[in-house]
CSV table of C-alpha atoms and ligand atoms in Angstrom, one decimal:
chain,number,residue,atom,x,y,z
R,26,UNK,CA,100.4,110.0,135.6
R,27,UNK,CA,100.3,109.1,132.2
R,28,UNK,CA,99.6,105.5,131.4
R,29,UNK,CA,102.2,102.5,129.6
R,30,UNK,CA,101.3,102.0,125.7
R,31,UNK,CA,100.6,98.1,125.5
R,32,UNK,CA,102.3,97.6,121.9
R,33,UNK,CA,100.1,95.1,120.6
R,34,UNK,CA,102.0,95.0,117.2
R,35,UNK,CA,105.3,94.0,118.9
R,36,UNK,CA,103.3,91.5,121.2
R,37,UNK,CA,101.7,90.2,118.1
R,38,UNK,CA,104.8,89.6,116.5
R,39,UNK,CA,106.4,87.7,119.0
R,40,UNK,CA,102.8,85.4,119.0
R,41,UNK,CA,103.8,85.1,115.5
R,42,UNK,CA,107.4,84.3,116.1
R,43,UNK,CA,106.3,81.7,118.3
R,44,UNK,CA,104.3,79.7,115.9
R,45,UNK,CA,107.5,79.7,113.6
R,46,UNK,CA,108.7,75.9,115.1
R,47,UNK,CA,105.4,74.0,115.4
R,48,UNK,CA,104.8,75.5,111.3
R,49,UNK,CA,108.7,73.9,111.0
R,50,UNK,CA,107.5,70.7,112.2
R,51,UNK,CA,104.4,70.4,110.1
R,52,UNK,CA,106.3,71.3,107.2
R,53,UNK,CA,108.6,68.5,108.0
R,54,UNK,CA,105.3,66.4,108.0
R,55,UNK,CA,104.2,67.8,104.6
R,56,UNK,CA,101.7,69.8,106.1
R,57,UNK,CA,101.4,73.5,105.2
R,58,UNK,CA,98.0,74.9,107.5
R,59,UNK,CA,95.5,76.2,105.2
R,60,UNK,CA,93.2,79.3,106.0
R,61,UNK,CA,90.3,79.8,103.4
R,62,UNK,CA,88.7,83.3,104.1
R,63,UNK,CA,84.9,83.9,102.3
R,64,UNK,CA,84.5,87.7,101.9
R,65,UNK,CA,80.9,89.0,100.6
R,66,UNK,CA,80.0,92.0,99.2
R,67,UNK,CA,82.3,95.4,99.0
R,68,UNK,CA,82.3,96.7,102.8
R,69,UNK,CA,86.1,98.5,102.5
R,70,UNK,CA,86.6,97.5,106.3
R,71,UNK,CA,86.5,93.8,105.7
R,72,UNK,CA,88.3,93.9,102.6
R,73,UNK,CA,91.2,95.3,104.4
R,74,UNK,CA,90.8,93.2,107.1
R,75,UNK,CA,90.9,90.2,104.8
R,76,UNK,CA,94.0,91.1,102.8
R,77,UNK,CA,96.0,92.0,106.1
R,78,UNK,CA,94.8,88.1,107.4
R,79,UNK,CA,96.2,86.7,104.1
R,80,UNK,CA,99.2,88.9,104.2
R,81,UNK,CA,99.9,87.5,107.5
R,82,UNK,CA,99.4,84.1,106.2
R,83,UNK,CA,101.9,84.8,103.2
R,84,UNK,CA,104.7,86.2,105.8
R,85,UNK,CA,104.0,82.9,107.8
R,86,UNK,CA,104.3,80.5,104.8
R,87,UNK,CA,100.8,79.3,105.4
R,88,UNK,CA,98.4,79.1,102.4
R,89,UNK,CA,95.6,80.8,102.3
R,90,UNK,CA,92.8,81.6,99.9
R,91,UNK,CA,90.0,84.3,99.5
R,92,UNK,CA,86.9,84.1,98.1
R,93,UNK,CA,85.0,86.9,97.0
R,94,UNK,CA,81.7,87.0,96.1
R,95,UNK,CA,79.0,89.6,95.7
R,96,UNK,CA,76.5,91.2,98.1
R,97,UNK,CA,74.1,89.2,96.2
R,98,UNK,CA,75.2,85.8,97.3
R,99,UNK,CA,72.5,83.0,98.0
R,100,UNK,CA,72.2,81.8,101.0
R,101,UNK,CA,72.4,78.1,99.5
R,102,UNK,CA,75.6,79.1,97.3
R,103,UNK,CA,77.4,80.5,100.5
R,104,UNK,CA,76.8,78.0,102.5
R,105,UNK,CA,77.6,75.5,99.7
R,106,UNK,CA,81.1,77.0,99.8
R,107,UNK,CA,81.8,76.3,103.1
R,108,UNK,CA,80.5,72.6,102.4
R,109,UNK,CA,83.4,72.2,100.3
R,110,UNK,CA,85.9,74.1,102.2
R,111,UNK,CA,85.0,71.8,104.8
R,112,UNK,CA,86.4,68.7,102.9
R,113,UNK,CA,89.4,70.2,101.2
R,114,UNK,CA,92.0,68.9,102.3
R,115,UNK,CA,94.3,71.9,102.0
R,116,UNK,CA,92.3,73.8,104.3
R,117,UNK,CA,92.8,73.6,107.9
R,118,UNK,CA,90.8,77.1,109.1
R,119,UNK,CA,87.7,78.8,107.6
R,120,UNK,CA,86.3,81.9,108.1
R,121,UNK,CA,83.5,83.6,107.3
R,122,UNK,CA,84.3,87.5,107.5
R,123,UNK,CA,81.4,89.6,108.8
R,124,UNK,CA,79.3,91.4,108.4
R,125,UNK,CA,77.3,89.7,105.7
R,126,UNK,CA,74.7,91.2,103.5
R,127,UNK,CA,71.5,91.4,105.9
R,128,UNK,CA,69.0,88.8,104.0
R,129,UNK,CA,71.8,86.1,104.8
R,130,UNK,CA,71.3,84.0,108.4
R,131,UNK,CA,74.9,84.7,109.4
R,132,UNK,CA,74.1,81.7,112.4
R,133,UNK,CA,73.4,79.6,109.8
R,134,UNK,CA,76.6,79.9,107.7
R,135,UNK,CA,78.7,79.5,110.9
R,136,UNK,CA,77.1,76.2,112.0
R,137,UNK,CA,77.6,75.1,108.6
R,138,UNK,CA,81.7,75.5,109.1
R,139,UNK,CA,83.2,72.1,110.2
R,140,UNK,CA,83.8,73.3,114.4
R,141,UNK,CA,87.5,71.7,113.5
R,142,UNK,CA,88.1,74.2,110.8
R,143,UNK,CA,86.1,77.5,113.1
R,144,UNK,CA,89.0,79.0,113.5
R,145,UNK,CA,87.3,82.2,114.6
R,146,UNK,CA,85.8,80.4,117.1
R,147,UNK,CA,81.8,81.5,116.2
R,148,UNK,CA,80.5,77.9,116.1
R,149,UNK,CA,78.4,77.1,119.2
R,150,UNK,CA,80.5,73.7,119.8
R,151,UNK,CA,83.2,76.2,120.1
R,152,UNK,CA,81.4,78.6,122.3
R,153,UNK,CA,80.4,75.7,124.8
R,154,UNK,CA,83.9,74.2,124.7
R,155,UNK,CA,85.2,77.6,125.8
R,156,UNK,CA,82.4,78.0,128.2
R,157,UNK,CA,83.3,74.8,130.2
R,158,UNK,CA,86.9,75.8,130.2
R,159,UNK,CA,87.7,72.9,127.4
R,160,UNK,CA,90.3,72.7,124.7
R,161,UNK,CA,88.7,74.2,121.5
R,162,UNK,CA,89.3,76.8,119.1
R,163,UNK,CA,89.0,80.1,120.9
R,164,UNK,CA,87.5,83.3,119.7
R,165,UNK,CA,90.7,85.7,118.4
R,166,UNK,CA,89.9,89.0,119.6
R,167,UNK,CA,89.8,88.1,123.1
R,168,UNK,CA,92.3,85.4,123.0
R,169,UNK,CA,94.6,87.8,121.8
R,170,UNK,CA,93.7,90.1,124.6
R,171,UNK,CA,94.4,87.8,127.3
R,172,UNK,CA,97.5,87.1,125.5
R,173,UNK,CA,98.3,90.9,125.9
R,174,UNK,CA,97.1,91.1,129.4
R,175,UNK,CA,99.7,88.4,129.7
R,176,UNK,CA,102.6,89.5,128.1
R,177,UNK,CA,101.9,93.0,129.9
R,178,UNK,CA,102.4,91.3,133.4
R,179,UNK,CA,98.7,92.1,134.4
R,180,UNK,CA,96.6,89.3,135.7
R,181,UNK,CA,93.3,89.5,136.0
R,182,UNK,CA,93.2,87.2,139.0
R,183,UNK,CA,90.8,88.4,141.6
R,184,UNK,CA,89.9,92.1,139.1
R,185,UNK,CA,87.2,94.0,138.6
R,186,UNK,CA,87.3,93.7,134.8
R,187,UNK,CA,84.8,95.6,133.0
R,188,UNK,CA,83.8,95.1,129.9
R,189,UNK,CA,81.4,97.3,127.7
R,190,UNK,CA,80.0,95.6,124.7
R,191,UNK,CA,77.6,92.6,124.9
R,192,UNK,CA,78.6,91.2,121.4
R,193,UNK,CA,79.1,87.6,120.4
R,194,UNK,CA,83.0,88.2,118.7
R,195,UNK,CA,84.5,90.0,122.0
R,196,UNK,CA,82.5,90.9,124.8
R,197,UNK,CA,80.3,87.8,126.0
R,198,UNK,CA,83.7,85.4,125.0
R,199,UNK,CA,85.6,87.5,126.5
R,200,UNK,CA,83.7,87.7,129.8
R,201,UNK,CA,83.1,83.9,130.0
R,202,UNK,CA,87.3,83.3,129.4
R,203,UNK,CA,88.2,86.1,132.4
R,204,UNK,CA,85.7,84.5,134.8
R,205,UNK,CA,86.9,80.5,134.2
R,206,UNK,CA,88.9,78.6,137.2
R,207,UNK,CA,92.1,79.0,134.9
R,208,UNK,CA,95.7,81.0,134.4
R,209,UNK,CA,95.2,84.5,133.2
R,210,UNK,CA,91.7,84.1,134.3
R,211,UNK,CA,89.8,84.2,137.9
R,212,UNK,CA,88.8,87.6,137.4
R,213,UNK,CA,85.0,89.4,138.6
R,214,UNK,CA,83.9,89.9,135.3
R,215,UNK,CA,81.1,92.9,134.9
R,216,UNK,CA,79.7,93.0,131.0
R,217,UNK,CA,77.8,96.5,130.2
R,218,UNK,CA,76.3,97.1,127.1
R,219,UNK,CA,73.8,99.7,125.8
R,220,UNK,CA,71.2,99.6,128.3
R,221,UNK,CA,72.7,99.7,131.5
R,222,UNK,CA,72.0,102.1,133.8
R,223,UNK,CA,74.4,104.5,134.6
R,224,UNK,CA,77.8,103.3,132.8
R,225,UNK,CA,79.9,105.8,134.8
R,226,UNK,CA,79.6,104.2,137.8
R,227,UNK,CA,79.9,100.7,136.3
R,228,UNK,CA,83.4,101.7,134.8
R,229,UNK,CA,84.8,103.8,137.0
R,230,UNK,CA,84.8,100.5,139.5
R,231,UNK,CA,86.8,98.4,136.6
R,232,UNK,CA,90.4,97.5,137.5
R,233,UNK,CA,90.8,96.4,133.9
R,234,UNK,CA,88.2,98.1,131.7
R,235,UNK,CA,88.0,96.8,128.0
R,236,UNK,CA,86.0,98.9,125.6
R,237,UNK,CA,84.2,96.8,122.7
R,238,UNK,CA,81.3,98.5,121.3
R,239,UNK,CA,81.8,100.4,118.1
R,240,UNK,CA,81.2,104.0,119.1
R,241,UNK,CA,83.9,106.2,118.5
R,242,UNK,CA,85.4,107.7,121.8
R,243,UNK,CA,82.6,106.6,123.8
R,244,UNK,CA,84.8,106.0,127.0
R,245,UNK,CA,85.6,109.3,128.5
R,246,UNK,CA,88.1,109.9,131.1
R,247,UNK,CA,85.5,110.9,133.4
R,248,UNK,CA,84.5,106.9,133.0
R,249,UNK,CA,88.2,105.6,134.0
R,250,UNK,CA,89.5,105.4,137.4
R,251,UNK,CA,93.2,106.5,138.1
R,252,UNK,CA,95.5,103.6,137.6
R,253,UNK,CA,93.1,101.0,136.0
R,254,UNK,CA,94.0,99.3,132.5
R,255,UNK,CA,92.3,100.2,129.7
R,256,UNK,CA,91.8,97.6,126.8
R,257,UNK,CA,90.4,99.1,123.7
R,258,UNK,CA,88.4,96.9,120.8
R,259,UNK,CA,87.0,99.5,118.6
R,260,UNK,CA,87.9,100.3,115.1
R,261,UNK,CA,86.1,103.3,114.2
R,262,UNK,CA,86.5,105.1,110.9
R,263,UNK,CA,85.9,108.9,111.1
R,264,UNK,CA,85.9,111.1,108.5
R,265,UNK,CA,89.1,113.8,108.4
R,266,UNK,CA,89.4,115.3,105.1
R,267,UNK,CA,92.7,116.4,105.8
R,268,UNK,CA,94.6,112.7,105.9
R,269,UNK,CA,94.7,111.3,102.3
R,270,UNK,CA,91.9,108.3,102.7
R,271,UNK,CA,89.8,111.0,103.9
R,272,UNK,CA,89.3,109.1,107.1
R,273,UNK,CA,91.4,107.9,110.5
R,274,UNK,CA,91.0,105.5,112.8
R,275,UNK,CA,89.7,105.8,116.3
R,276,UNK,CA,89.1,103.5,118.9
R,277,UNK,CA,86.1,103.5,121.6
R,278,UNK,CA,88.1,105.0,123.7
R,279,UNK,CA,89.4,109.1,124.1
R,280,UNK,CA,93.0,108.3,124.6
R,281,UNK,CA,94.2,111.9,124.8
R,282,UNK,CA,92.4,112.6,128.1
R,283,UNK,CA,92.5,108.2,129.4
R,284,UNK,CA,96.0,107.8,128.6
R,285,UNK,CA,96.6,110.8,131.7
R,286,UNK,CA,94.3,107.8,134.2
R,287,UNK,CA,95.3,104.9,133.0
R,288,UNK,CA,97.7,103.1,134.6
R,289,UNK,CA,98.0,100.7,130.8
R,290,UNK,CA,96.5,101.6,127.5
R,291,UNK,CA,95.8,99.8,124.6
R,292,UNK,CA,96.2,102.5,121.1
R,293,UNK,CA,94.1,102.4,118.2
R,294,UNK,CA,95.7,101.0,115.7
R,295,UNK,CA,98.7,98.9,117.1
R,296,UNK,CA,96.7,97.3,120.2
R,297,UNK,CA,94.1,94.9,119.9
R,298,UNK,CA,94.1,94.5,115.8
R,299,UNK,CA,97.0,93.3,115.2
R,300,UNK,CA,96.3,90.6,118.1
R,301,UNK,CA,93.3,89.0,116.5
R,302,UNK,CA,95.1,88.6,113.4
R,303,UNK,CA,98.3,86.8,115.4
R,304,UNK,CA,95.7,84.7,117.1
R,305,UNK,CA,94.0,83.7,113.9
R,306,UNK,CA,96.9,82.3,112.4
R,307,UNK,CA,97.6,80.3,115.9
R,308,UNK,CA,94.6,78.9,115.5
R,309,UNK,CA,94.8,77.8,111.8
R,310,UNK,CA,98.1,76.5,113.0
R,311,UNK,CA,95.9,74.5,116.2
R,312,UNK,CA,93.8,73.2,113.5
R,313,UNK,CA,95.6,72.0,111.3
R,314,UNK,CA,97.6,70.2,114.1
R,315,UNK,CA,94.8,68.6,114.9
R,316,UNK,CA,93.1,67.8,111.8
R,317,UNK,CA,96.2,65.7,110.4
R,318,UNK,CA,97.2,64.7,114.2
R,319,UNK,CA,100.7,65.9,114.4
R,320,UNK,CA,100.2,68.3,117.5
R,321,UNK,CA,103.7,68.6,119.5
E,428,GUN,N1,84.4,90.9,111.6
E,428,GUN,C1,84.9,91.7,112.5
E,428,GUN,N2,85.7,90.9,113.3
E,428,GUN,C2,85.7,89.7,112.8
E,428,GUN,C3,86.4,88.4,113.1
E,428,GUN,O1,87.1,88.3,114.1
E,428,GUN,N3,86.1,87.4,112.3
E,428,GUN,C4,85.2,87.5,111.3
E,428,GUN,N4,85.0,86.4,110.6
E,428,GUN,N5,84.6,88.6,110.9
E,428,GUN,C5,84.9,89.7,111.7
């Protein structure tokens, strides 16, 4: 059997296309959603992440800014922009794009953001709102792959759903949205990570398994089950002199040999990526709804 491609790009774009009427009616209010992003230092990853976030912005008629500053940045200066991003008025989302240079407290800068303005969802009144199941502003990444869980007709109601990767972005909000009394939820929720014993036999028991740590084609086919649905986070640059940036991307997953168990697959690029970025804006459009109160 080989699995069904989720198309992340086209379910991303229809997120998108969604958001076109509530933008509509905040323009109608004078409001045009803000997103400020702060990028620090030269890491080529986050700069392309970055541009393809205000890019999206642009397509959307949002605003957006960027702010770059070097690898040398203060602690006191970065969190001093964010101070004042916090009371502009023409920004409605802010987000600090990681990683930072390590002699910065990357906590620190988060707590600083306004939790209105978190669109990432990193601030810790955000991560308890989401914990107990409350409106807030919810991570990207794994909103976005609930939202392609949805759109795929696969709910994790009553699932084993696996997920390898222990990290604050995806796989701890990720496991505490699948296991809430909730739509597109309700699922047994497993969370691996880089000291548990024998993965194998952890993910070979996953209905759903979502891969989320970084390590380039870590999830071997020997690791899937036939018929489960694989979701795959990673974003892993390997070098391959003979492309032209010297490099491709891979996920965390083998697809050649998964796709042939999988009953779903996410690819790497056009799968998750292109999610968080369609969830970013939704929530820069949430934000701003709520910061000048004219939510539908
Ligand atoms: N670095 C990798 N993913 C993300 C993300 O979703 N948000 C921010 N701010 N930084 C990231």
């Amino acid at each position: 059997m080989s699995a069904q491609i989720i198309d992340g790009k086209a379910v991303a774009k229809a997120v998108k296309q969604g958001l076109k009427e509530r933008i509509a009616r905040l323009a109608e209010a004078g409001v045009q959603p803000g997103l400020a992003a702060v990028l620090v230092g030269d890491d080529p990853a986050s700069h392309t992440y970055v541009n393809s976030k205000a890019k999206a912005c642009k397509r959307l008629k949002l605003y957006s800014e960027i702010i770059e500053r070097p690898a040398d940045i203060s602690q006191d200066e970065l969190t001093g922009i964010v101070r004042s991003l916090n009371e502009n008025p023409k920004i409605h989302g802010i987000l600090v794009q990681s990683p930072l240079p390590g002699h910065i407290d990357e906590m620190a800068v988060t707590m600083t953001i306004d939790p209105a303005k978190d669109v990432d969802g990193f601030h810790p009144v955000n991560v308890g709102l989401m914990l107990l199941g409350r409106p807030g502003l919810l991570p990207c990444t794994p909103h976005g792959i609930v939202k392609l869980l949805d759109h795929a007709g696969i709910d994790p109601a009553g699932k084993e759903v696996v997920i390898v990767g222990r990290s604050n972005i995806v796989g701890k909000p990720l496991g505490a949205m699948l296991v809430q009394k909730a739509k597109m939820a309700n699922a047994t929720v497993t969370i691996a990570h880089s000291r548990s014993a024998n993965l194998a036999r952890i993910t070979r028991r996953a209905d759903i398994l979502v891969a989320a740590v970084g390590s380039p084609e870590m999830i071997t086919s020997e690791m899937v089950s036939d018929g489960t649905v694989v979701i795959d986070v990673g974003v892993n640059r390997v070098d391959d002199p003979g492309t032209e940036k010297g490099y491709r991307l891979v996920g965390d997953v083998a697809f050649d040999t998964c796709v042939e168990k999988a009953s779903y697959i996410t690819p790497v690029p056009g799968g998750v990526g292109p999610m968080t970025i369609a969830m970013l804006m939704s929530n820069t459009i949430s934000a701003a709804e709520a910061i000048t109160g004219h939510a539908i």
